[in-house]
Amino acid sequence: MNAFRKAVEARDTAAMEACLADDVVFTSPVAFAPYPGKPITSAILRGVMRVFENFRYEREIADGENHALVFRTEVGGKEIQGCDFLHLNADGLIDEFTVMVRPLSGAQALSEAMAAQFDRIKAEALEALTAQGD
């Protein structure tokens, strides 16, 4: 988990992606359906890096393959407190990635900011899928 946290804190999206399992499932705090697969999860994380301001992890809680990384950030001038809930597979890669955020005004700001990113996110994921097929 230390590798993922360091990658996020360094804003190194390639290192973040290297911590993800191919079959990772990302569950967003602002979307109903989860997003399965490394290409879309990686693209979402790159989008998050574009909208989060003053991001910092405050605490890490670990229990075997389950980890919780508590963070604070800002989006559109709204302060957000959140938590990344991560599960590691047998290879030590993240195969479940769930994000929770509060307060409601922060979740709404995040939803709006990510909606503005989503065409780019979908294009990046499609590009990665196409590259995998080559």
PDB file of N, CA, C and O in Angstrom, residues 8-85:
ATOM      1  N   VAL A   8       0.478   8.509  -5.267  1.00  0.00           N
ATOM      2  CA  VAL A   8      -0.543   9.558  -5.204  1.00  0.00           C
ATOM      3  C   VAL A   8       0.074  10.856  -4.683  1.00  0.00           C
ATOM      4  O   VAL A   8      -0.143  11.930  -5.260  1.00  0.00           O
ATOM      5  N   GLU A   9       0.823  10.763  -3.607  1.00  0.00           N
ATOM      6  CA  GLU A   9       1.419  11.958  -3.020  1.00  0.00           C
ATOM      7  C   GLU A   9       2.398  12.631  -3.976  1.00  0.00           C
ATOM      8  O   GLU A   9       2.548  13.851  -3.965  1.00  0.00           O
ATOM      9  N   ALA A  10       3.035  11.849  -4.855  1.00  0.00           N
ATOM     10  CA  ALA A  10       3.951  12.397  -5.862  1.00  0.00           C
ATOM     11  C   ALA A  10       3.210  12.804  -7.139  1.00  0.00           C
ATOM     12  O   ALA A  10       3.829  13.329  -8.067  1.00  0.00           O
ATOM     13  N   ARG A  11       1.899  12.519  -7.181  1.00  0.00           N
ATOM     14  CA  ARG A  11       1.067  12.793  -8.365  1.00  0.00           C
ATOM     15  C   ARG A  11       1.608  12.057  -9.596  1.00  0.00           C
ATOM     16  O   ARG A  11       1.553  12.552 -10.714  1.00  0.00           O
ATOM     17  N   ASP A  12       2.131  10.853  -9.357  1.00  0.00           N
ATOM     18  CA  ASP A  12       2.722  10.022 -10.400  1.00  0.00           C
ATOM     19  C   ASP A  12       1.678   9.019 -10.887  1.00  0.00           C
ATOM     20  O   ASP A  12       1.528   7.928 -10.320  1.00  0.00           O
ATOM     21  N   THR A  13       0.951   9.393 -11.931  1.00  0.00           N
ATOM     22  CA  THR A  13      -0.157   8.552 -12.386  1.00  0.00           C
ATOM     23  C   THR A  13       0.310   7.214 -12.957  1.00  0.00           C
ATOM     24  O   THR A  13      -0.400   6.220 -12.846  1.00  0.00           O
ATOM     25  N   ALA A  14       1.493   7.165 -13.548  1.00  0.00           N
ATOM     26  CA  ALA A  14       2.008   5.890 -14.068  1.00  0.00           C
ATOM     27  C   ALA A  14       2.294   4.930 -12.911  1.00  0.00           C
ATOM     28  O   ALA A  14       1.976   3.734 -13.003  1.00  0.00           O
ATOM     29  N   ALA A  15       2.864   5.437 -11.832  1.00  0.00           N
ATOM     30  CA  ALA A  15       3.130   4.596 -10.662  1.00  0.00           C
ATOM     31  C   ALA A  15       1.826   4.171  -9.997  1.00  0.00           C
ATOM     32  O   ALA A  15       1.720   3.051  -9.487  1.00  0.00           O
ATOM     33  N   MET A  16       0.824   5.043  -9.993  1.00  0.00           N
ATOM     34  CA  MET A  16      -0.487   4.685  -9.448  1.00  0.00           C
ATOM     35  C   MET A  16      -1.068   3.528 -10.253  1.00  0.00           C
ATOM     36  O   MET A  16      -1.552   2.542  -9.686  1.00  0.00           O
ATOM     37  N   GLU A  17      -1.012   3.639 -11.577  1.00  0.00           N
ATOM     38  CA  GLU A  17      -1.555   2.609 -12.464  1.00  0.00           C
ATOM     39  C   GLU A  17      -0.845   1.267 -12.248  1.00  0.00           C
ATOM     40  O   GLU A  17      -1.477   0.213 -12.309  1.00  0.00           O
ATOM     41  N   ALA A  18       0.446   1.309 -11.979  1.00  0.00           N
ATOM     42  CA  ALA A  18       1.210   0.081 -11.759  1.00  0.00           C
ATOM     43  C   ALA A  18       0.744  -0.669 -10.511  1.00  0.00           C
ATOM     44  O   ALA A  18       0.989  -1.874 -10.384  1.00  0.00           O
ATOM     45  N   CYS A  19       0.051   0.008  -9.608  1.00  0.00           N
ATOM     46  CA  CYS A  19      -0.445  -0.617  -8.377  1.00  0.00           C
ATOM     47  C   CYS A  19      -1.812  -1.275  -8.564  1.00  0.00           C
ATOM     48  O   CYS A  19      -2.314  -1.915  -7.640  1.00  0.00           O
ATOM     49  N   LEU A  20      -2.412  -1.120  -9.745  1.00  0.00           N
ATOM     50  CA  LEU A  20      -3.757  -1.638  -9.999  1.00  0.00           C
ATOM     51  C   LEU A  20      -3.721  -3.009 -10.666  1.00  0.00           C
ATOM     52  O   LEU A  20      -2.943  -3.232 -11.591  1.00  0.00           O
ATOM     53  N   ALA A  21      -4.585  -3.894 -10.221  1.00  0.00           N
ATOM     54  CA  ALA A  21      -4.773  -5.186 -10.887  1.00  0.00           C
ATOM     55  C   ALA A  21      -5.540  -4.954 -12.184  1.00  0.00           C
ATOM     56  O   ALA A  21      -6.301  -3.991 -12.305  1.00  0.00           O
ATOM     57  N   ASP A  22      -5.353  -5.833 -13.158  1.00  0.00           N
ATOM     58  CA  ASP A  22      -6.077  -5.717 -14.426  1.00  0.00           C
ATOM     59  C   ASP A  22      -7.586  -5.750 -14.223  1.00  0.00           C
ATOM     60  O   ASP A  22      -8.334  -5.093 -14.937  1.00  0.00           O
ATOM     61  N   ASP A  23      -8.037  -6.520 -13.230  1.00  0.00           N
ATOM     62  CA  ASP A  23      -9.476  -6.679 -12.987  1.00  0.00           C
ATOM     63  C   ASP A  23      -9.999  -5.781 -11.859  1.00  0.00           C
ATOM     64  O   ASP A  23     -11.055  -6.049 -11.277  1.00  0.00           O
ATOM     65  N   VAL A  24      -9.292  -4.698 -11.568  1.00  0.00           N
ATOM     66  CA  VAL A  24      -9.710  -3.777 -10.510  1.00  0.00           C
ATOM     67  C   VAL A  24     -11.124  -3.265 -10.784  1.00  0.00           C
ATOM     68  O   VAL A  24     -11.528  -3.092 -11.936  1.00  0.00           O
ATOM     69  N   VAL A  25     -11.868  -3.038  -9.719  1.00  0.00           N
ATOM     70  CA  VAL A  25     -13.198  -2.438  -9.812  1.00  0.00           C
ATOM     71  C   VAL A  25     -13.177  -1.156  -8.990  1.00  0.00           C
ATOM     72  O   VAL A  25     -12.861  -1.183  -7.803  1.00  0.00           O
ATOM     73  N   PHE A  26     -13.500  -0.042  -9.653  1.00  0.00           N
ATOM     74  CA  PHE A  26     -13.520   1.264  -9.003  1.00  0.00           C
ATOM     75  C   PHE A  26     -14.968   1.653  -8.713  1.00  0.00           C
ATOM     76  O   PHE A  26     -15.806   1.644  -9.611  1.00  0.00           O
ATOM     77  N   THR A  27     -15.242   1.988  -7.458  1.00  0.00           N
ATOM     78  CA  THR A  27     -16.566   2.454  -7.062  1.00  0.00           C
ATOM     79  C   THR A  27     -16.452   3.915  -6.647  1.00  0.00           C
ATOM     80  O   THR A  27     -15.762   4.248  -5.686  1.00  0.00           O
ATOM     81  N   SER A  28     -17.132   4.763  -7.408  1.00  0.00           N
ATOM     82  CA  SER A  28     -17.076   6.205  -7.244  1.00  0.00           C
ATOM     83  C   SER A  28     -18.041   6.683  -6.169  1.00  0.00           C
ATOM     84  O   SER A  28     -19.113   6.094  -5.998  1.00  0.00           O
ATOM     85  N   PRO A  29     -17.704   7.786  -5.511  1.00  0.00           N
ATOM     86  CA  PRO A  29     -18.652   8.342  -4.536  1.00  0.00           C
ATOM     87  C   PRO A  29     -19.819   9.072  -5.204  1.00  0.00           C
ATOM     88  O   PRO A  29     -20.788   9.413  -4.544  1.00  0.00           O
ATOM     89  N   VAL A  30     -19.728   9.315  -6.506  1.00  0.00           N
ATOM     90  CA  VAL A  30     -20.752  10.125  -7.178  1.00  0.00           C
ATOM     91  C   VAL A  30     -21.407   9.417  -8.367  1.00  0.00           C
ATOM     92  O   VAL A  30     -22.160  10.029  -9.106  1.00  0.00           O
ATOM     93  N   ALA A  31     -21.131   8.125  -8.542  1.00  0.00           N
ATOM     94  CA  ALA A  31     -21.751   7.363  -9.630  1.00  0.00           C
ATOM     95  C   ALA A  31     -22.344   6.085  -9.044  1.00  0.00           C
ATOM     96  O   ALA A  31     -21.759   5.475  -8.149  1.00  0.00           O
ATOM     97  N   PHE A  32     -23.495   5.672  -9.568  1.00  0.00           N
ATOM     98  CA  PHE A  32     -24.175   4.499  -9.029  1.00  0.00           C
ATOM     99  C   PHE A  32     -23.443   3.207  -9.372  1.00  0.00           C
ATOM    100  O   PHE A  32     -23.192   2.375  -8.509  1.00  0.00           O
ATOM    101  N   ALA A  33     -23.103   3.024 -10.627  1.00  0.00           N
ATOM    102  CA  ALA A  33     -22.499   1.769 -11.076  1.00  0.00           C
ATOM    103  C   ALA A  33     -20.982   1.806 -10.920  1.00  0.00           C
ATOM    104  O   ALA A  33     -20.354   2.831 -11.174  1.00  0.00           O
ATOM    105  N   PRO A  34     -20.391   0.685 -10.508  1.00  0.00           N
ATOM    106  CA  PRO A  34     -18.924   0.623 -10.430  1.00  0.00           C
ATOM    107  C   PRO A  34     -18.309   0.576 -11.832  1.00  0.00           C
ATOM    108  O   PRO A  34     -18.978   0.244 -12.811  1.00  0.00           O
ATOM    109  N   TYR A  35     -17.036   0.911 -11.903  1.00  0.00           N
ATOM    110  CA  TYR A  35     -16.281   0.905 -13.161  1.00  0.00           C
ATOM    111  C   TYR A  35     -15.276  -0.237 -13.120  1.00  0.00           C
ATOM    112  O   TYR A  35     -14.312  -0.189 -12.363  1.00  0.00           O
ATOM    113  N   PRO A  36     -15.480  -1.290 -13.917  1.00  0.00           N
ATOM    114  CA  PRO A  36     -14.561  -2.434 -13.896  1.00  0.00           C
ATOM    115  C   PRO A  36     -13.402  -2.258 -14.885  1.00  0.00           C
ATOM    116  O   PRO A  36     -13.586  -1.801 -16.011  1.00  0.00           O
ATOM    117  N   GLY A  37     -12.219  -2.615 -14.428  1.00  0.00           N
ATOM    118  CA  GLY A  37     -11.058  -2.684 -15.307  1.00  0.00           C
ATOM    119  C   GLY A  37     -10.031  -1.591 -15.071  1.00  0.00           C
ATOM    120  O   GLY A  37     -10.341  -0.496 -14.636  1.00  0.00           O
ATOM    121  N   LYS A  38      -8.808  -1.957 -15.386  1.00  0.00           N
ATOM    122  CA  LYS A  38      -7.671  -1.058 -15.191  1.00  0.00           C
ATOM    123  C   LYS A  38      -7.707   0.175 -16.101  1.00  0.00           C
ATOM    124  O   LYS A  38      -7.407   1.277 -15.642  1.00  0.00           O
ATOM    125  N   PRO A  39      -8.088   0.046 -17.384  1.00  0.00           N
ATOM    126  CA  PRO A  39      -8.080   1.239 -18.241  1.00  0.00           C
ATOM    127  C   PRO A  39      -8.987   2.369 -17.747  1.00  0.00           C
ATOM    128  O   PRO A  39      -8.570   3.522 -17.670  1.00  0.00           O
ATOM    129  N   ILE A  40     -10.231   2.040 -17.359  1.00  0.00           N
ATOM    130  CA  ILE A  40     -11.142   3.094 -16.906  1.00  0.00           C
ATOM    131  C   ILE A  40     -10.743   3.596 -15.519  1.00  0.00           C
ATOM    132  O   ILE A  40     -10.799   4.794 -15.241  1.00  0.00           O
ATOM    133  N   THR A  41     -10.300   2.697 -14.648  1.00  0.00           N
ATOM    134  CA  THR A  41      -9.874   3.125 -13.310  1.00  0.00           C
ATOM    135  C   THR A  41      -8.674   4.048 -13.408  1.00  0.00           C
ATOM    136  O   THR A  41      -8.634   5.100 -12.746  1.00  0.00           O
ATOM    137  N   SER A  42      -7.711   3.719 -14.241  1.00  0.00           N
ATOM    138  CA  SER A  42      -6.536   4.577 -14.427  1.00  0.00           C
ATOM    139  C   SER A  42      -6.934   5.940 -14.972  1.00  0.00           C
ATOM    140  O   SER A  42      -6.432   6.976 -14.512  1.00  0.00           O
ATOM    141  N   ALA A  43      -7.847   5.960 -15.939  1.00  0.00           N
ATOM    142  CA  ALA A  43      -8.299   7.225 -16.529  1.00  0.00           C
ATOM    143  C   ALA A  43      -9.042   8.065 -15.492  1.00  0.00           C
ATOM    144  O   ALA A  43      -8.876   9.291 -15.443  1.00  0.00           O
ATOM    145  N   ILE A  44      -9.843   7.428 -14.648  1.00  0.00           N
ATOM    146  CA  ILE A  44     -10.537   8.161 -13.584  1.00  0.00           C
ATOM    147  C   ILE A  44      -9.528   8.760 -12.614  1.00  0.00           C
ATOM    148  O   ILE A  44      -9.653   9.928 -12.225  1.00  0.00           O
ATOM    149  N   LEU A  45      -8.524   7.989 -12.233  1.00  0.00           N
ATOM    150  CA  LEU A  45      -7.512   8.507 -11.305  1.00  0.00           C
ATOM    151  C   LEU A  45      -6.760   9.691 -11.912  1.00  0.00           C
ATOM    152  O   LEU A  45      -6.457  10.662 -11.206  1.00  0.00           O
ATOM    153  N   ARG A  46      -6.478   9.645 -13.208  1.00  0.00           N
ATOM    154  CA  ARG A  46      -5.837  10.801 -13.855  1.00  0.00           C
ATOM    155  C   ARG A  46      -6.771  12.013 -13.833  1.00  0.00           C
ATOM    156  O   ARG A  46      -6.332  13.139 -13.583  1.00  0.00           O
ATOM    157  N   GLY A  47      -8.062  11.777 -14.040  1.00  0.00           N
ATOM    158  CA  GLY A  47      -9.034  12.868 -13.960  1.00  0.00           C
ATOM    159  C   GLY A  47      -9.104  13.458 -12.567  1.00  0.00           C
ATOM    160  O   GLY A  47      -9.158  14.687 -12.401  1.00  0.00           O
ATOM    161  N   VAL A  48      -9.076  12.600 -11.569  1.00  0.00           N
ATOM    162  CA  VAL A  48      -9.092  13.064 -10.175  1.00  0.00           C
ATOM    163  C   VAL A  48      -7.872  13.938  -9.898  1.00  0.00           C
ATOM    164  O   VAL A  48      -7.986  14.994  -9.267  1.00  0.00           O
ATOM    165  N   MET A  49      -6.724  13.516 -10.386  1.00  0.00           N
ATOM    166  CA  MET A  49      -5.512  14.309 -10.176  1.00  0.00           C
ATOM    167  C   MET A  49      -5.634  15.695 -10.821  1.00  0.00           C
ATOM    168  O   MET A  49      -5.035  16.653 -10.330  1.00  0.00           O
ATOM    169  N   ARG A  50      -6.417  15.807 -11.876  1.00  0.00           N
ATOM    170  CA  ARG A  50      -6.601  17.105 -12.527  1.00  0.00           C
ATOM    171  C   ARG A  50      -7.542  18.019 -11.746  1.00  0.00           C
ATOM    172  O   ARG A  50      -7.445  19.230 -11.859  1.00  0.00           O
ATOM    173  N   VAL A  51      -8.458  17.457 -10.952  1.00  0.00           N
ATOM    174  CA  VAL A  51      -9.433  18.302 -10.253  1.00  0.00           C
ATOM    175  C   VAL A  51      -9.143  18.491  -8.769  1.00  0.00           C
ATOM    176  O   VAL A  51      -9.607  19.470  -8.179  1.00  0.00           O
ATOM    177  N   PHE A  52      -8.403  17.583  -8.157  1.00  0.00           N
ATOM    178  CA  PHE A  52      -8.084  17.735  -6.729  1.00  0.00           C
ATOM    179  C   PHE A  52      -7.031  18.819  -6.538  1.00  0.00           C
ATOM    180  O   PHE A  52      -6.035  18.861  -7.255  1.00  0.00           O
ATOM    181  N   GLU A  53      -7.255  19.662  -5.552  1.00  0.00           N
ATOM    182  CA  GLU A  53      -6.291  20.699  -5.179  1.00  0.00           C
ATOM    183  C   GLU A  53      -5.902  20.489  -3.714  1.00  0.00           C
ATOM    184  O   GLU A  53      -6.742  20.138  -2.895  1.00  0.00           O
ATOM    185  N   ASN A  54      -4.637  20.703  -3.410  1.00  0.00           N
ATOM    186  CA  ASN A  54      -4.148  20.606  -2.026  1.00  0.00           C
ATOM    187  C   ASN A  54      -4.466  19.243  -1.397  1.00  0.00           C
ATOM    188  O   ASN A  54      -4.848  19.159  -0.237  1.00  0.00           O
ATOM    189  N   PHE A  55      -4.292  18.186  -2.181  1.00  0.00           N
ATOM    190  CA  PHE A  55      -4.583  16.831  -1.707  1.00  0.00           C
ATOM    191  C   PHE A  55      -3.535  16.387  -0.698  1.00  0.00           C
ATOM    192  O   PHE A  55      -2.341  16.610  -0.875  1.00  0.00           O
ATOM    193  N   ARG A  56      -4.013  15.733   0.364  1.00  0.00           N
ATOM    194  CA  ARG A  56      -3.085  15.150   1.340  1.00  0.00           C
ATOM    195  C   ARG A  56      -3.759  13.988   2.074  1.00  0.00           C
ATOM    196  O   ARG A  56      -4.935  14.064   2.422  1.00  0.00           O
ATOM    197  N   TYR A  57      -2.993  12.920   2.251  1.00  0.00           N
ATOM    198  CA  TYR A  57      -3.459  11.829   3.101  1.00  0.00           C
ATOM    199  C   TYR A  57      -3.188  12.218   4.538  1.00  0.00           C
ATOM    200  O   TYR A  57      -2.130  12.766   4.859  1.00  0.00           O
ATOM    201  N   GLU A  58      -4.137  11.914   5.418  1.00  0.00           N
ATOM    202  CA  GLU A  58      -3.991  12.239   6.832  1.00  0.00           C
ATOM    203  C   GLU A  58      -3.761  11.019   7.705  1.00  0.00           C
ATOM    204  O   GLU A  58      -3.194  11.132   8.789  1.00  0.00           O
ATOM    205  N   ARG A  59      -4.233   9.863   7.232  1.00  0.00           N
ATOM    206  CA  ARG A  59      -4.156   8.675   8.060  1.00  0.00           C
ATOM    207  C   ARG A  59      -4.277   7.443   7.187  1.00  0.00           C
ATOM    208  O   ARG A  59      -4.937   7.472   6.153  1.00  0.00           O
ATOM    209  N   GLU A  60      -3.666   6.376   7.646  1.00  0.00           N
ATOM    210  CA  GLU A  60      -3.780   5.089   6.955  1.00  0.00           C
ATOM    211  C   GLU A  60      -4.139   4.022   7.976  1.00  0.00           C
ATOM    212  O   GLU A  60      -3.537   3.959   9.053  1.00  0.00           O
ATOM    213  N   ILE A  61      -5.120   3.220   7.623  1.00  0.00           N
ATOM    214  CA  ILE A  61      -5.554   2.124   8.482  1.00  0.00           C
ATOM    215  C   ILE A  61      -5.412   0.848   7.668  1.00  0.00           C
ATOM    216  O   ILE A  61      -5.870   0.787   6.526  1.00  0.00           O
ATOM    217  N   ALA A  62      -4.755  -0.146   8.233  1.00  0.00           N
ATOM    218  CA  ALA A  62      -4.522  -1.391   7.489  1.00  0.00           C
ATOM    219  C   ALA A  62      -4.926  -2.593   8.330  1.00  0.00           C
ATOM    220  O   ALA A  62      -4.697  -2.630   9.538  1.00  0.00           O
ATOM    221  N   ASP A  63      -5.528  -3.566   7.644  1.00  0.00           N
ATOM    222  CA  ASP A  63      -5.895  -4.833   8.254  1.00  0.00           C
ATOM    223  C   ASP A  63      -5.700  -5.914   7.200  1.00  0.00           C
ATOM    224  O   ASP A  63      -6.596  -6.180   6.395  1.00  0.00           O
ATOM    225  N   GLY A  64      -4.504  -6.467   7.150  1.00  0.00           N
ATOM    226  CA  GLY A  64      -4.195  -7.484   6.149  1.00  0.00           C
ATOM    227  C   GLY A  64      -4.250  -6.906   4.751  1.00  0.00           C
ATOM    228  O   GLY A  64      -3.549  -5.943   4.441  1.00  0.00           O
ATOM    229  N   GLU A  65      -5.134  -7.443   3.919  1.00  0.00           N
ATOM    230  CA  GLU A  65      -5.236  -6.977   2.532  1.00  0.00           C
ATOM    231  C   GLU A  65      -6.196  -5.789   2.380  1.00  0.00           C
ATOM    232  O   GLU A  65      -6.377  -5.269   1.284  1.00  0.00           O
ATOM    233  N   ASN A  66      -6.796  -5.336   3.474  1.00  0.00           N
ATOM    234  CA  ASN A  66      -7.720  -4.203   3.450  1.00  0.00           C
ATOM    235  C   ASN A  66      -7.048  -2.954   4.001  1.00  0.00           C
ATOM    236  O   ASN A  66      -6.416  -3.001   5.057  1.00  0.00           O
ATOM    237  N   HIS A  67      -7.214  -1.849   3.268  1.00  0.00           N
ATOM    238  CA  HIS A  67      -6.588  -0.585   3.655  1.00  0.00           C
ATOM    239  C   HIS A  67      -7.583   0.555   3.509  1.00  0.00           C
ATOM    240  O   HIS A  67      -8.411   0.553   2.596  1.00  0.00           O
ATOM    241  N   ALA A  68      -7.461   1.533   4.396  1.00  0.00           N
ATOM    242  CA  ALA A  68      -8.251   2.759   4.303  1.00  0.00           C
ATOM    243  C   ALA A  68      -7.273   3.926   4.384  1.00  0.00           C
ATOM    244  O   ALA A  68      -6.468   4.009   5.316  1.00  0.00           O
ATOM    245  N   LEU A  69      -7.322   4.798   3.391  1.00  0.00           N
ATOM    246  CA  LEU A  69      -6.469   5.985   3.341  1.00  0.00           C
ATOM    247  C   LEU A  69      -7.371   7.210   3.455  1.00  0.00           C
ATOM    248  O   LEU A  69      -8.125   7.526   2.539  1.00  0.00           O
ATOM    249  N   VAL A  70      -7.312   7.886   4.606  1.00  0.00           N
ATOM    250  CA  VAL A  70      -8.146   9.056   4.870  1.00  0.00           C
ATOM    251  C   VAL A  70      -7.447  10.273   4.284  1.00  0.00           C
ATOM    252  O   VAL A  70      -6.246  10.470   4.491  1.00  0.00           O
ATOM    253  N   PHE A  71      -8.207  11.097   3.548  1.00  0.00           N
ATOM    254  CA  PHE A  71      -7.601  12.253   2.891  1.00  0.00           C
ATOM    255  C   PHE A  71      -8.446  13.506   3.043  1.00  0.00           C
ATOM    256  O   PHE A  71      -9.618  13.456   3.411  1.00  0.00           O
ATOM    257  N   ARG A  72      -7.810  14.632   2.737  1.00  0.00           N
ATOM    258  CA  ARG A  72      -8.476  15.928   2.590  1.00  0.00           C
ATOM    259  C   ARG A  72      -8.001  16.533   1.285  1.00  0.00           C
ATOM    260  O   ARG A  72      -6.853  16.361   0.882  1.00  0.00           O
ATOM    261  N   THR A  73      -8.902  17.270   0.650  1.00  0.00           N
ATOM    262  CA  THR A  73      -8.581  17.931  -0.599  1.00  0.00           C
ATOM    263  C   THR A  73      -9.578  19.059  -0.811  1.00  0.00           C
ATOM    264  O   THR A  73     -10.480  19.260   0.004  1.00  0.00           O
ATOM    265  N   GLU A  74      -9.415  19.769  -1.904  1.00  0.00           N
ATOM    266  CA  GLU A  74     -10.371  20.789  -2.301  1.00  0.00           C
ATOM    267  C   GLU A  74     -10.709  20.587  -3.772  1.00  0.00           C
ATOM    268  O   GLU A  74      -9.850  20.208  -4.562  1.00  0.00           O
ATOM    269  N   VAL A  75     -11.963  20.864  -4.095  1.00  0.00           N
ATOM    270  CA  VAL A  75     -12.425  20.840  -5.480  1.00  0.00           C
ATOM    271  C   VAL A  75     -13.341  22.045  -5.656  1.00  0.00           C
ATOM    272  O   VAL A  75     -14.319  22.186  -4.922  1.00  0.00           O
ATOM    273  N   GLY A  76     -12.999  22.897  -6.601  1.00  0.00           N
ATOM    274  CA  GLY A  76     -13.841  24.062  -6.859  1.00  0.00           C
ATOM    275  C   GLY A  76     -14.062  24.926  -5.639  1.00  0.00           C
ATOM    276  O   GLY A  76     -15.154  25.454  -5.450  1.00  0.00           O
ATOM    277  N   GLY A  77     -13.053  25.036  -4.793  1.00  0.00           N
ATOM    278  CA  GLY A  77     -13.164  25.865  -3.600  1.00  0.00           C
ATOM    279  C   GLY A  77     -13.877  25.202  -2.431  1.00  0.00           C
ATOM    280  O   GLY A  77     -14.017  25.805  -1.370  1.00  0.00           O
ATOM    281  N   LYS A  78     -14.337  23.983  -2.595  1.00  0.00           N
ATOM    282  CA  LYS A  78     -15.020  23.249  -1.521  1.00  0.00           C
ATOM    283  C   LYS A  78     -14.055  22.260  -0.885  1.00  0.00           C
ATOM    284  O   LYS A  78     -13.393  21.498  -1.581  1.00  0.00           O
ATOM    285  N   GLU A  79     -13.979  22.281   0.434  1.00  0.00           N
ATOM    286  CA  GLU A  79     -13.136  21.323   1.139  1.00  0.00           C
ATOM    287  C   GLU A  79     -13.851  19.980   1.200  1.00  0.00           C
ATOM    288  O   GLU A  79     -15.060  19.911   1.423  1.00  0.00           O
ATOM    289  N   ILE A  80     -13.077  18.935   0.974  1.00  0.00           N
ATOM    290  CA  ILE A  80     -13.604  17.572   0.983  1.00  0.00           C
ATOM    291  C   ILE A  80     -12.761  16.725   1.920  1.00  0.00           C
ATOM    292  O   ILE A  80     -11.534  16.803   1.919  1.00  0.00           O
ATOM    293  N   GLN A  81     -13.446  15.919   2.715  1.00  0.00           N
ATOM    294  CA  GLN A  81     -12.797  14.883   3.501  1.00  0.00           C
ATOM    295  C   GLN A  81     -13.256  13.572   2.903  1.00  0.00           C
ATOM    296  O   GLN A  81     -14.439  13.415   2.550  1.00  0.00           O
ATOM    297  N   GLY A  82     -12.329  12.640   2.745  1.00  0.00           N
ATOM    298  CA  GLY A  82     -12.718  11.379   2.136  1.00  0.00           C
ATOM    299  C   GLY A  82     -11.849  10.228   2.565  1.00  0.00           C
ATOM    300  O   GLY A  82     -10.925  10.376   3.365  1.00  0.00           O
ATOM    301  N   CYS A  83     -12.173   9.074   2.008  1.00  0.00           N
ATOM    302  CA  CYS A  83     -11.417   7.874   2.317  1.00  0.00           C
ATOM    303  C   CYS A  83     -11.379   6.974   1.084  1.00  0.00           C
ATOM    304  O   CYS A  83     -12.394   6.784   0.413  1.00  0.00           O
ATOM    305  N   ASP A  84     -10.200   6.481   0.786  1.00  0.00           N
ATOM    306  CA  ASP A  84     -10.008   5.456  -0.237  1.00  0.00           C
ATOM    307  C   ASP A  84      -9.990   4.118   0.490  1.00  0.00           C
ATOM    308  O   ASP A  84      -9.132   3.883   1.349  1.00  0.00           O
ATOM    309  N   PHE A  85     -10.944   3.249   0.175  1.00  0.00           N
ATOM    310  CA  PHE A  85     -10.977   1.900   0.723  1.00  0.00           C
ATOM    311  C   PHE A  85     -10.422   0.972  -0.349  1.00  0.00           C
ATOM    312  O   PHE A  85     -10.974   0.886  -1.448  1.00  0.00           O
TER     313      PHE A  85
END
